[in-house]
mmCIF file with all atom_site columns, C-alpha atoms in Angstrom:
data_model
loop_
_atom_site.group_PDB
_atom_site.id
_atom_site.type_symbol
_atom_site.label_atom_id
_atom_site.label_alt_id
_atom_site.label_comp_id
_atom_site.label_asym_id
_atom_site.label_entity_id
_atom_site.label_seq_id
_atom_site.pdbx_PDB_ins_code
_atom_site.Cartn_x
_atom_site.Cartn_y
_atom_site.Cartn_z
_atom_site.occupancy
_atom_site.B_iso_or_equiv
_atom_site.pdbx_formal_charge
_atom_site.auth_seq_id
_atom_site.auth_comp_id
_atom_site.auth_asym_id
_atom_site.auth_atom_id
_atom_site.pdbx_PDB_model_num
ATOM 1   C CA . UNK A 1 1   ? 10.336  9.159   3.963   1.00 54.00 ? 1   UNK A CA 1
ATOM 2   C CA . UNK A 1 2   ? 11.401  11.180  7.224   1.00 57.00 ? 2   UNK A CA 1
ATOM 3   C CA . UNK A 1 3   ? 11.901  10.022  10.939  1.00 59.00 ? 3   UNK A CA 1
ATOM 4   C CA . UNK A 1 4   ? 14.744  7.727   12.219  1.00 71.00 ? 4   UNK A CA 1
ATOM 5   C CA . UNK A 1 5   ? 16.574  5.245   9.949   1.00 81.00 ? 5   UNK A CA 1
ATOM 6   C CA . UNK A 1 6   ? 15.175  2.183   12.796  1.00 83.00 ? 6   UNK A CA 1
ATOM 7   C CA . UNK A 1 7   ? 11.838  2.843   11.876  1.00 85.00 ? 7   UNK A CA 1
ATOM 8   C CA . UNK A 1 8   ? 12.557  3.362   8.154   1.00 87.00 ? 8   UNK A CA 1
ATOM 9   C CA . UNK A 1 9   ? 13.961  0.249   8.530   1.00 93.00 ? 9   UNK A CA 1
ATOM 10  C CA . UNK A 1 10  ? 10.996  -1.472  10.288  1.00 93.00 ? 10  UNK A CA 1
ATOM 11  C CA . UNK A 1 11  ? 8.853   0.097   7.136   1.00 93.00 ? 11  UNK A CA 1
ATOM 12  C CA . UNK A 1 12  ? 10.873  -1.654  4.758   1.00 94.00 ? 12  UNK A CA 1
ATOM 13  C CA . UNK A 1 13  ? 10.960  -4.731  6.071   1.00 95.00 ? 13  UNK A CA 1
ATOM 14  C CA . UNK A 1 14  ? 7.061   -4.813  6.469   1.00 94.00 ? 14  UNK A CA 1
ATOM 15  C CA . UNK A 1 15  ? 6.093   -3.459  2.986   1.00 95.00 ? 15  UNK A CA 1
ATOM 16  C CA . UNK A 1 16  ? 9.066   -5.974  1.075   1.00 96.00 ? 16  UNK A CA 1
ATOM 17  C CA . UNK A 1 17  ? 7.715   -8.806  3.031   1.00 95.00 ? 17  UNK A CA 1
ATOM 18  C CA . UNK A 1 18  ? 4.224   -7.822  2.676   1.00 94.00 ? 18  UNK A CA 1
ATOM 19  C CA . UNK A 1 19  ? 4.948   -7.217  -1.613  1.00 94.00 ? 19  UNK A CA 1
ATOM 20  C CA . UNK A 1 20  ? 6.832   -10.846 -1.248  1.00 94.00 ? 20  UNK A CA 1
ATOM 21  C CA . UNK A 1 21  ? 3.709   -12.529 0.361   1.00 92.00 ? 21  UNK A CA 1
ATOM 22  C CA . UNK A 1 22  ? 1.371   -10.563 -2.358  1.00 91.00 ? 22  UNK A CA 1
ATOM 23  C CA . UNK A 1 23  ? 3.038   -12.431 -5.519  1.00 92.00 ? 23  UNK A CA 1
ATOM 24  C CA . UNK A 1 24  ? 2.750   -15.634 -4.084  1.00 90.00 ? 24  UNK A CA 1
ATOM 25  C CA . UNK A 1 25  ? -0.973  -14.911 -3.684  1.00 88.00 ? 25  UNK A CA 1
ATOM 26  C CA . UNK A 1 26  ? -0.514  -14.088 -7.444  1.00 89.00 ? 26  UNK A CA 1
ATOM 27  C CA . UNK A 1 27  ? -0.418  -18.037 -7.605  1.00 87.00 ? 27  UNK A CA 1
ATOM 28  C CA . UNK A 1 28  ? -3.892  -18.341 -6.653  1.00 82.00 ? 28  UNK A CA 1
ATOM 29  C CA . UNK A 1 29  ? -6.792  -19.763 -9.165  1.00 81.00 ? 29  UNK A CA 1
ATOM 30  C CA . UNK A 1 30  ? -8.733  -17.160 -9.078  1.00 81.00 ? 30  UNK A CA 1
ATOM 31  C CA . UNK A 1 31  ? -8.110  -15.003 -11.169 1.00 80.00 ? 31  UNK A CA 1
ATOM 32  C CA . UNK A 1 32  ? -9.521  -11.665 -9.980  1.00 79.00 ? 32  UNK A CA 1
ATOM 33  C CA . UNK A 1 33  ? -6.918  -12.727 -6.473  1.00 82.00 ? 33  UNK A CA 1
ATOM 34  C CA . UNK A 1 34  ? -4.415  -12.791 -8.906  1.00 83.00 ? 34  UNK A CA 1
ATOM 35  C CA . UNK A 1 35  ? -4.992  -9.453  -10.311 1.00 83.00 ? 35  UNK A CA 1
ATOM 36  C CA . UNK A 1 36  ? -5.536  -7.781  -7.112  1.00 84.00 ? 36  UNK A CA 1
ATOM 37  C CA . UNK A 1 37  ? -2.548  -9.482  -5.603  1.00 88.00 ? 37  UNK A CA 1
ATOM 38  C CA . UNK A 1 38  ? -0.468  -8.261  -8.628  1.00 89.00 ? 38  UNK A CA 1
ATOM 39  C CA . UNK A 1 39  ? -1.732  -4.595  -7.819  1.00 88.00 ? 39  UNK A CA 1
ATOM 40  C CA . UNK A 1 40  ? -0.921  -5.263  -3.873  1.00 91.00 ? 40  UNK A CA 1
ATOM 41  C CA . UNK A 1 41  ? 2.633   -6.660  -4.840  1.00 94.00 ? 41  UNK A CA 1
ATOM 42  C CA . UNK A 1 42  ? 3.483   -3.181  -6.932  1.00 94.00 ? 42  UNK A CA 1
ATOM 43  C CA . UNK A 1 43  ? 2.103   -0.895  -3.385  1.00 94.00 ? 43  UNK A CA 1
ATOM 44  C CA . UNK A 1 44  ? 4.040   -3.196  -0.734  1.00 95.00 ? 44  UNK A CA 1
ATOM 45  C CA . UNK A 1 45  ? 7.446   -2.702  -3.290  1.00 96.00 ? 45  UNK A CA 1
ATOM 46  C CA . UNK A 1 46  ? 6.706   0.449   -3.866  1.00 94.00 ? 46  UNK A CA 1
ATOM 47  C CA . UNK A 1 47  ? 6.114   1.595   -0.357  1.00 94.00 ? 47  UNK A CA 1
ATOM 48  C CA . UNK A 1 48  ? 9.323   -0.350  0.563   1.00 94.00 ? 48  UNK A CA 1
ATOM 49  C CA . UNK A 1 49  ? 11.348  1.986   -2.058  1.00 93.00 ? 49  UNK A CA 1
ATOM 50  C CA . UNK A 1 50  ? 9.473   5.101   -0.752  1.00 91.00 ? 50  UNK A CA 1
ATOM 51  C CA . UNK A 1 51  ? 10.554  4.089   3.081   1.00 90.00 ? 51  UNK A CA 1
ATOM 52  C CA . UNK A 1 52  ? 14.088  3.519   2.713   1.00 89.00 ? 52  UNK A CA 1
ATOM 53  C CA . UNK A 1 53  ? 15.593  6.067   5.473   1.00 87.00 ? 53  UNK A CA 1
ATOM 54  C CA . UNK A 1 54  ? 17.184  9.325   3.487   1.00 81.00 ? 54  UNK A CA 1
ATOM 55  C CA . UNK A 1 55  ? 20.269  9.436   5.272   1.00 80.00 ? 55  UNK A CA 1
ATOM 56  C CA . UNK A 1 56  ? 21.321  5.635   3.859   1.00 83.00 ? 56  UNK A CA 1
ATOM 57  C CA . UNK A 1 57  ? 20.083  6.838   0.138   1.00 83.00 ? 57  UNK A CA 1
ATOM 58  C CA . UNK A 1 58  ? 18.547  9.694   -1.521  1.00 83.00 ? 58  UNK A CA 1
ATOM 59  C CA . UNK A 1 59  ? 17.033  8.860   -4.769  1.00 85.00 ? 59  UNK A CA 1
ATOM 60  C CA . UNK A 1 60  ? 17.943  10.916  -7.745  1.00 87.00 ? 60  UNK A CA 1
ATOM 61  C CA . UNK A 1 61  ? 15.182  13.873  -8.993  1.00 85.00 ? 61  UNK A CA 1
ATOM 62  C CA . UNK A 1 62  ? 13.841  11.511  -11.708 1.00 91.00 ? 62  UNK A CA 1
ATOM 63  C CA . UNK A 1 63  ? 12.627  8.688   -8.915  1.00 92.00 ? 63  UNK A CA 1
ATOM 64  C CA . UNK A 1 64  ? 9.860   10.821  -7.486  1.00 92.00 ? 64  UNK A CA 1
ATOM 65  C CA . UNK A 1 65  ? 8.412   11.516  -10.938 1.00 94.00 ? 65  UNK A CA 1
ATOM 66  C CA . UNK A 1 66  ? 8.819   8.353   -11.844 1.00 95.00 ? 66  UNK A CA 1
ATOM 67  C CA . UNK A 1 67  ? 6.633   6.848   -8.966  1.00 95.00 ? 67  UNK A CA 1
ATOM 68  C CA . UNK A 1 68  ? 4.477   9.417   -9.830  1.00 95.00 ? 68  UNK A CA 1
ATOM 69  C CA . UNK A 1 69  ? 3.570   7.865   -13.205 1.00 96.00 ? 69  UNK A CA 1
ATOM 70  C CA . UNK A 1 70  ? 3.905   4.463   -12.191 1.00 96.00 ? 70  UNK A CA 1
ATOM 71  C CA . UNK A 1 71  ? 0.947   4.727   -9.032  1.00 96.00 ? 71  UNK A CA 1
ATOM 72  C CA . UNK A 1 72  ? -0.932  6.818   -11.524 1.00 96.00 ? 72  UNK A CA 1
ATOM 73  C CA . UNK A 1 73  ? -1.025  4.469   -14.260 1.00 96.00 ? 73  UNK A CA 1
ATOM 74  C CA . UNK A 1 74  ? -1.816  1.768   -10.684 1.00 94.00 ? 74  UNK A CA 1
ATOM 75  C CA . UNK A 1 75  ? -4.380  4.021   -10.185 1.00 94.00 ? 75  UNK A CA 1
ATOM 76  C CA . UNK A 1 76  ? -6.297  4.079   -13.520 1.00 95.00 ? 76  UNK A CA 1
ATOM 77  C CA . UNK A 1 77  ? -6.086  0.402   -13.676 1.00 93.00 ? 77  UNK A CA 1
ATOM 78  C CA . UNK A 1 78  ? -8.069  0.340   -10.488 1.00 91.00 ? 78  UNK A CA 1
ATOM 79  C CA . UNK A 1 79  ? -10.526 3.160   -11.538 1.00 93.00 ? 79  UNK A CA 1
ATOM 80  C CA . UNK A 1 80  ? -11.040 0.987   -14.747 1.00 92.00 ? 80  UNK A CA 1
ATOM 81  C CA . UNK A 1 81  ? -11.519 -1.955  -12.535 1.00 88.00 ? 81  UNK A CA 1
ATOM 82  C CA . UNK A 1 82  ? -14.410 0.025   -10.177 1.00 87.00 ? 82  UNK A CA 1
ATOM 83  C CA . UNK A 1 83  ? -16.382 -0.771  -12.658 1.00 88.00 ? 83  UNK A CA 1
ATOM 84  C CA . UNK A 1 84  ? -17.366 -4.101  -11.965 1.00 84.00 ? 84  UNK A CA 1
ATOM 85  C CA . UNK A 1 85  ? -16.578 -4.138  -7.989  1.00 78.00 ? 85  UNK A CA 1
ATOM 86  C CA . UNK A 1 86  ? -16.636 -0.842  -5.548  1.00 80.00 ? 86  UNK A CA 1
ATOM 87  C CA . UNK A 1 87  ? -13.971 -3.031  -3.322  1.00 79.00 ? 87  UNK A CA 1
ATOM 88  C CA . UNK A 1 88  ? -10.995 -1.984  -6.371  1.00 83.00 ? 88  UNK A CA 1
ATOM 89  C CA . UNK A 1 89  ? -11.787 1.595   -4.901  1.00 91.00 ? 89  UNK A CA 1
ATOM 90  C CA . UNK A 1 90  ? -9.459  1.348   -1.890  1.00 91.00 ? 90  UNK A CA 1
ATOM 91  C CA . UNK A 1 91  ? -6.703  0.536   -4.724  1.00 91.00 ? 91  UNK A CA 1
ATOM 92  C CA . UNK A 1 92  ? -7.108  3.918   -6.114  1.00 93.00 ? 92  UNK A CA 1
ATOM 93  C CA . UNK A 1 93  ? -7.293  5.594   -2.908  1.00 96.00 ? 93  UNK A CA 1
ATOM 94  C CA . UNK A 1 94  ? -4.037  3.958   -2.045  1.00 95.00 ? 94  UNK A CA 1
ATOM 95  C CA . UNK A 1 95  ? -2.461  4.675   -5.473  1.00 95.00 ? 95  UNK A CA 1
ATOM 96  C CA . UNK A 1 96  ? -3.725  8.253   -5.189  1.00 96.00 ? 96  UNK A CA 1
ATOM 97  C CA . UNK A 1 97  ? -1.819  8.516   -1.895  1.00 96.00 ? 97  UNK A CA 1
ATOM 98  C CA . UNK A 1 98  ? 1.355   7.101   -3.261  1.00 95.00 ? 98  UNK A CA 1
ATOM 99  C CA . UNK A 1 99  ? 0.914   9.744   -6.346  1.00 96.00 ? 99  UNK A CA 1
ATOM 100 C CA . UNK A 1 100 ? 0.332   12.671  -3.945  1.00 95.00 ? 100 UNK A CA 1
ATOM 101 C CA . UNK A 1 101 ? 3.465   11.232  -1.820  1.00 93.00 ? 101 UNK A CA 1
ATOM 102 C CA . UNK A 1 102 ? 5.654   11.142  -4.821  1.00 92.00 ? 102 UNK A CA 1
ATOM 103 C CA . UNK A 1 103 ? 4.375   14.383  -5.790  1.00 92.00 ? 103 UNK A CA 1
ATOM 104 C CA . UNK A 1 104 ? 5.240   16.501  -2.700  1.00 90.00 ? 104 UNK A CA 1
ATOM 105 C CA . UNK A 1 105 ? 8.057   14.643  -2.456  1.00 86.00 ? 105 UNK A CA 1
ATOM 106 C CA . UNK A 1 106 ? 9.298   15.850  -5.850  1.00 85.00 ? 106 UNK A CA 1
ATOM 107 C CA . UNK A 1 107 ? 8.202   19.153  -5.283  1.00 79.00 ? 107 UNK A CA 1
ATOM 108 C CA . UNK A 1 108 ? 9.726   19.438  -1.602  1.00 70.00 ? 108 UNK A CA 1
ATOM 109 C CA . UNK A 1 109 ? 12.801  22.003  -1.949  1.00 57.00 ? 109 UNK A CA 1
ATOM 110 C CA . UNK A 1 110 ? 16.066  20.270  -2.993  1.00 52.00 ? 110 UNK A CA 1
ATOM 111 C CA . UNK A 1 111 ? 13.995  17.010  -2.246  1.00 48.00 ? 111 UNK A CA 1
ATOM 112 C CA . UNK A 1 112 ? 14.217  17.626  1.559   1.00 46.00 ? 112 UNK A CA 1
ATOM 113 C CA . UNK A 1 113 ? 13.795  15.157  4.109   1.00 47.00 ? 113 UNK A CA 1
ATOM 114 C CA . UNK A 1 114 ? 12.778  17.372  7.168   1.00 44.00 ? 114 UNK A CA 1
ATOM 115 C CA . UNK A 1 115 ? 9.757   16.503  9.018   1.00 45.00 ? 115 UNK A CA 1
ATOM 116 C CA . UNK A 1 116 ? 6.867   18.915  7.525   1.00 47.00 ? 116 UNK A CA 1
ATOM 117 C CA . UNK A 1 117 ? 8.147   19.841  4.647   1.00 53.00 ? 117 UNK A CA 1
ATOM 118 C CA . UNK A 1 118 ? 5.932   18.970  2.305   1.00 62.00 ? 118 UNK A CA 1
ATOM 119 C CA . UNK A 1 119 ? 2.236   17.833  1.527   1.00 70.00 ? 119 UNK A CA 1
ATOM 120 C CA . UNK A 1 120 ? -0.894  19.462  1.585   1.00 84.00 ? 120 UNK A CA 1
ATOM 121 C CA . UNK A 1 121 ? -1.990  19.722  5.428   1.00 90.00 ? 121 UNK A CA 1
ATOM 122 C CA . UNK A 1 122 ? -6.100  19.056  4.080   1.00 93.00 ? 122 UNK A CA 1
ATOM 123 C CA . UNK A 1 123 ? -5.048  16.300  1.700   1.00 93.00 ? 123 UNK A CA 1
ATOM 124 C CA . UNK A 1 124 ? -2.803  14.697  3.962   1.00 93.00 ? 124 UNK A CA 1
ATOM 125 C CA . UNK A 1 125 ? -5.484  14.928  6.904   1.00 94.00 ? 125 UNK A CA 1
ATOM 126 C CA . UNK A 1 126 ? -8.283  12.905  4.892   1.00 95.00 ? 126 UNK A CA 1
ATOM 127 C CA . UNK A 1 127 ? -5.580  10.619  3.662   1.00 96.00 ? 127 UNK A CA 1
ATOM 128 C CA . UNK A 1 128 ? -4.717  9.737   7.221   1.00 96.00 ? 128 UNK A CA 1
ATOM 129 C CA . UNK A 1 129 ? -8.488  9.761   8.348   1.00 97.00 ? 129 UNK A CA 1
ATOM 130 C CA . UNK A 1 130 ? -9.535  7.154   5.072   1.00 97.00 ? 130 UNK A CA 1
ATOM 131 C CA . UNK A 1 131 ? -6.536  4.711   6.216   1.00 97.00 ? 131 UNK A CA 1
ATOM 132 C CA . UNK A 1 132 ? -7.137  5.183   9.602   1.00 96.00 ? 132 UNK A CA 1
ATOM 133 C CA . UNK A 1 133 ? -10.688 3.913   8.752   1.00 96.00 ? 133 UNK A CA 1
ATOM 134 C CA . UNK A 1 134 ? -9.665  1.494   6.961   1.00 95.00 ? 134 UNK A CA 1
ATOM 135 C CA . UNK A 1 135 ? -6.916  0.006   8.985   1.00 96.00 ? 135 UNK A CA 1
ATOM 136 C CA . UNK A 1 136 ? -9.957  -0.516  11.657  1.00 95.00 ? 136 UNK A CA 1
ATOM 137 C CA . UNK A 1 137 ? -12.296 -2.531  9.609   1.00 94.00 ? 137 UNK A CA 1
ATOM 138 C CA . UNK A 1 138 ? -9.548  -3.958  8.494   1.00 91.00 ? 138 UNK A CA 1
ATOM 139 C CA . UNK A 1 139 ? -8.181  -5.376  11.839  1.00 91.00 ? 139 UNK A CA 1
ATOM 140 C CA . UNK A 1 140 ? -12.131 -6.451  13.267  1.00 91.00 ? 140 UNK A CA 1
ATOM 141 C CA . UNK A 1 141 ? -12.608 -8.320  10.181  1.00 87.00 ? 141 UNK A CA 1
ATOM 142 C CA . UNK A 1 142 ? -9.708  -10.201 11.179  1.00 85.00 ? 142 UNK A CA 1
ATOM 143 C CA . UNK A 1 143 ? -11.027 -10.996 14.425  1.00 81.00 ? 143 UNK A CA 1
ATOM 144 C CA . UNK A 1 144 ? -11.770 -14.783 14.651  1.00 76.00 ? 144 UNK A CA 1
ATOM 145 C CA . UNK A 1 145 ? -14.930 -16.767 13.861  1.00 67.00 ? 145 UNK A CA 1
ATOM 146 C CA . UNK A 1 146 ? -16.086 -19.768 14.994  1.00 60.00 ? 146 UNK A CA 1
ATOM 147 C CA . UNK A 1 147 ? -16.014 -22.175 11.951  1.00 57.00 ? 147 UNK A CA 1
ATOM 148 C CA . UNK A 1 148 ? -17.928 -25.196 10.537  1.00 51.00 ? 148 UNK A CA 1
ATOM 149 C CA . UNK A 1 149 ? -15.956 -28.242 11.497  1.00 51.00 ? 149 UNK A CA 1
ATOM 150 C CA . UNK A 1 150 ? -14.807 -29.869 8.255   1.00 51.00 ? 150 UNK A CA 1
ATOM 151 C CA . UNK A 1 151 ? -14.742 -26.834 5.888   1.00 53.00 ? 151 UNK A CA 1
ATOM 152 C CA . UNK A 1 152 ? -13.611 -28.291 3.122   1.00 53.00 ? 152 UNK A CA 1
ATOM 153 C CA . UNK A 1 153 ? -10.132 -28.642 1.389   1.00 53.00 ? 153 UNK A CA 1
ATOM 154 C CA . UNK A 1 154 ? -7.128  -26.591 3.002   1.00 56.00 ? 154 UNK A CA 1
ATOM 155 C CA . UNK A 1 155 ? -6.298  -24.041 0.930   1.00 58.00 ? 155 UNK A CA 1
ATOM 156 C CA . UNK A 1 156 ? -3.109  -23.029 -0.792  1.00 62.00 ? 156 UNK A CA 1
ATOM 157 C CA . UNK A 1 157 ? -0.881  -19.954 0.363   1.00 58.00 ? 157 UNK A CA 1
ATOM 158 C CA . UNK A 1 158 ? -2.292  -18.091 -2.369  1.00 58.00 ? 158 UNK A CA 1
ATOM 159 C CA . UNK A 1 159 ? -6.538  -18.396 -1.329  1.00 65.00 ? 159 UNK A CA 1
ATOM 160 C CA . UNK A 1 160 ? -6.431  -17.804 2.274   1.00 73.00 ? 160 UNK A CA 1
ATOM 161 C CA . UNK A 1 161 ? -8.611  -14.870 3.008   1.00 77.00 ? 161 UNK A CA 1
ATOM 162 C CA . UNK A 1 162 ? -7.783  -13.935 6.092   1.00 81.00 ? 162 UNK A CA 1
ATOM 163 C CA . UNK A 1 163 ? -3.826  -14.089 4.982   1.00 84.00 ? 163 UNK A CA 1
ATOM 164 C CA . UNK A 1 164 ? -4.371  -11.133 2.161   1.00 85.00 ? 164 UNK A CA 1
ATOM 165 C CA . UNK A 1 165 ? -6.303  -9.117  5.067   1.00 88.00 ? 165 UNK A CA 1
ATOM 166 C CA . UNK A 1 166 ? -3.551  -9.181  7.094   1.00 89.00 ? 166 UNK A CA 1
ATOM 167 C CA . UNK A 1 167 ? -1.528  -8.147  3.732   1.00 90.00 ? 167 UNK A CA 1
ATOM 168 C CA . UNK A 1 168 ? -3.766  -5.501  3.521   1.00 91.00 ? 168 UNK A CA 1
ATOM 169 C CA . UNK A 1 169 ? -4.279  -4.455  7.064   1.00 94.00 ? 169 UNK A CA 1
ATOM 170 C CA . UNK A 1 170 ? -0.001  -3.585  7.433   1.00 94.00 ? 170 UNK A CA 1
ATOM 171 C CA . UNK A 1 171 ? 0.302   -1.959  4.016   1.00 94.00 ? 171 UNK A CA 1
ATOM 172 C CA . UNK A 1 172 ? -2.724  0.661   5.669   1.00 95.00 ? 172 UNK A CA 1
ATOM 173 C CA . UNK A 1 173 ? -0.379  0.483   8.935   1.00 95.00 ? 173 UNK A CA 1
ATOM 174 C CA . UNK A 1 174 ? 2.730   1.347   6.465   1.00 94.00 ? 174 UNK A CA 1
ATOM 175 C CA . UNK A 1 175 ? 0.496   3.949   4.471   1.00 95.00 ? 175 UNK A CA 1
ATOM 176 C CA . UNK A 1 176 ? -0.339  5.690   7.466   1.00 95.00 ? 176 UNK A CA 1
ATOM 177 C CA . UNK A 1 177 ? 3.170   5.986   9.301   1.00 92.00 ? 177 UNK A CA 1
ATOM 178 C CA . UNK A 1 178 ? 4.317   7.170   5.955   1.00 91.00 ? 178 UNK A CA 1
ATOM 179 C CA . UNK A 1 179 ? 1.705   9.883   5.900   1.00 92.00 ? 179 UNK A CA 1
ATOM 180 C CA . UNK A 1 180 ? 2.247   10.715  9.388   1.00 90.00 ? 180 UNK A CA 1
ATOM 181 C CA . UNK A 1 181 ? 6.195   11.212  8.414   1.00 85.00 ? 181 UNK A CA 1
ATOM 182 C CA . UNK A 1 182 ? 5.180   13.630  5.658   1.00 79.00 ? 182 UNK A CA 1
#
């Protein structure tokens, strides 16, 4: 995406490790974790790729396109999953943003990397205001909670709760530098 190469960087960094931590949550028993881990893996990698600075590597004219299909076949798996829980919405919305990135992107001329060159200013404006909204709930509903003493069994890497919100809560801190960068 655009801006300086340190904070490119810094985006990388956060959406690999946050993709890393998201498959070993694909570990977990339950399987609808595992399936929303698996779809939380594919954003954090994918946002990683998209955030690599443009002056250390400019992807060829078929990458853009090609992200295009692959968080638009993300995002019909989540609309298809909607159906049995409104919380798979925030996957599309988040799949429809990396789309719409991928899109301008492509369509930006000769694939430039020059800060506002690209992107619908209306689109990119609710995009910003969802995450924004999203990265707020996110970060209360991290806030601690006093606990029953003796809670049961510790559980594993992959079933801690408040571990995949804090997954969640950077990849909407990623998703919204990005779109600020657009």
């Amino acid at each position: 995406m655009h801006g300086p190469a340190s904070s490119g960087w810094l985006l990388v960094a956060l959406c690999a490790a946050t993709g890393a931590y998201c498959l070993l949550r694909m570990r977990s028993s339950v399987e609808e974790q595992r399936r929303a881990a698996g779809g939380e893996a594919l954003m954090g990698f994918g946002m990683a790729a998209m955030a690599v600075p443009a002056a250390v590597f400019t992807p060829p004219g078929w990458a853009w396109p090609g992200y295009a299909v692959v968080f638009g076949a993300a995002g019909l798996r989540a609309l298809w999953a909607a159906r049995s829980g409104s919380h798979h919405l925030h996957h599309l919305v988040g799949a429809a943003a990396m789309v719409y990135m991928a899109v301008a992107m492509a369509g930006s001329p000769a694939h430039a990397h020059a800060h506002g060159t690209s992107g619908i200013p209306v689109l990119t404006g609710a995009l910003l205001f969802y995450f924004t909204g999203y990265v707020l709930l996110t970060g209360v509903r991290l806030m601690p909670v006093v606990g029953v003493a003796g809670g049961g069994a510790a559980a594993g890497w992959g079933d801690r709760p408040e571990l995949a919100r804090a997954c969640r809560l950077s990849m909407g801190i990623a998703m919204l530098a990005m779109l600020l960068t657009m």
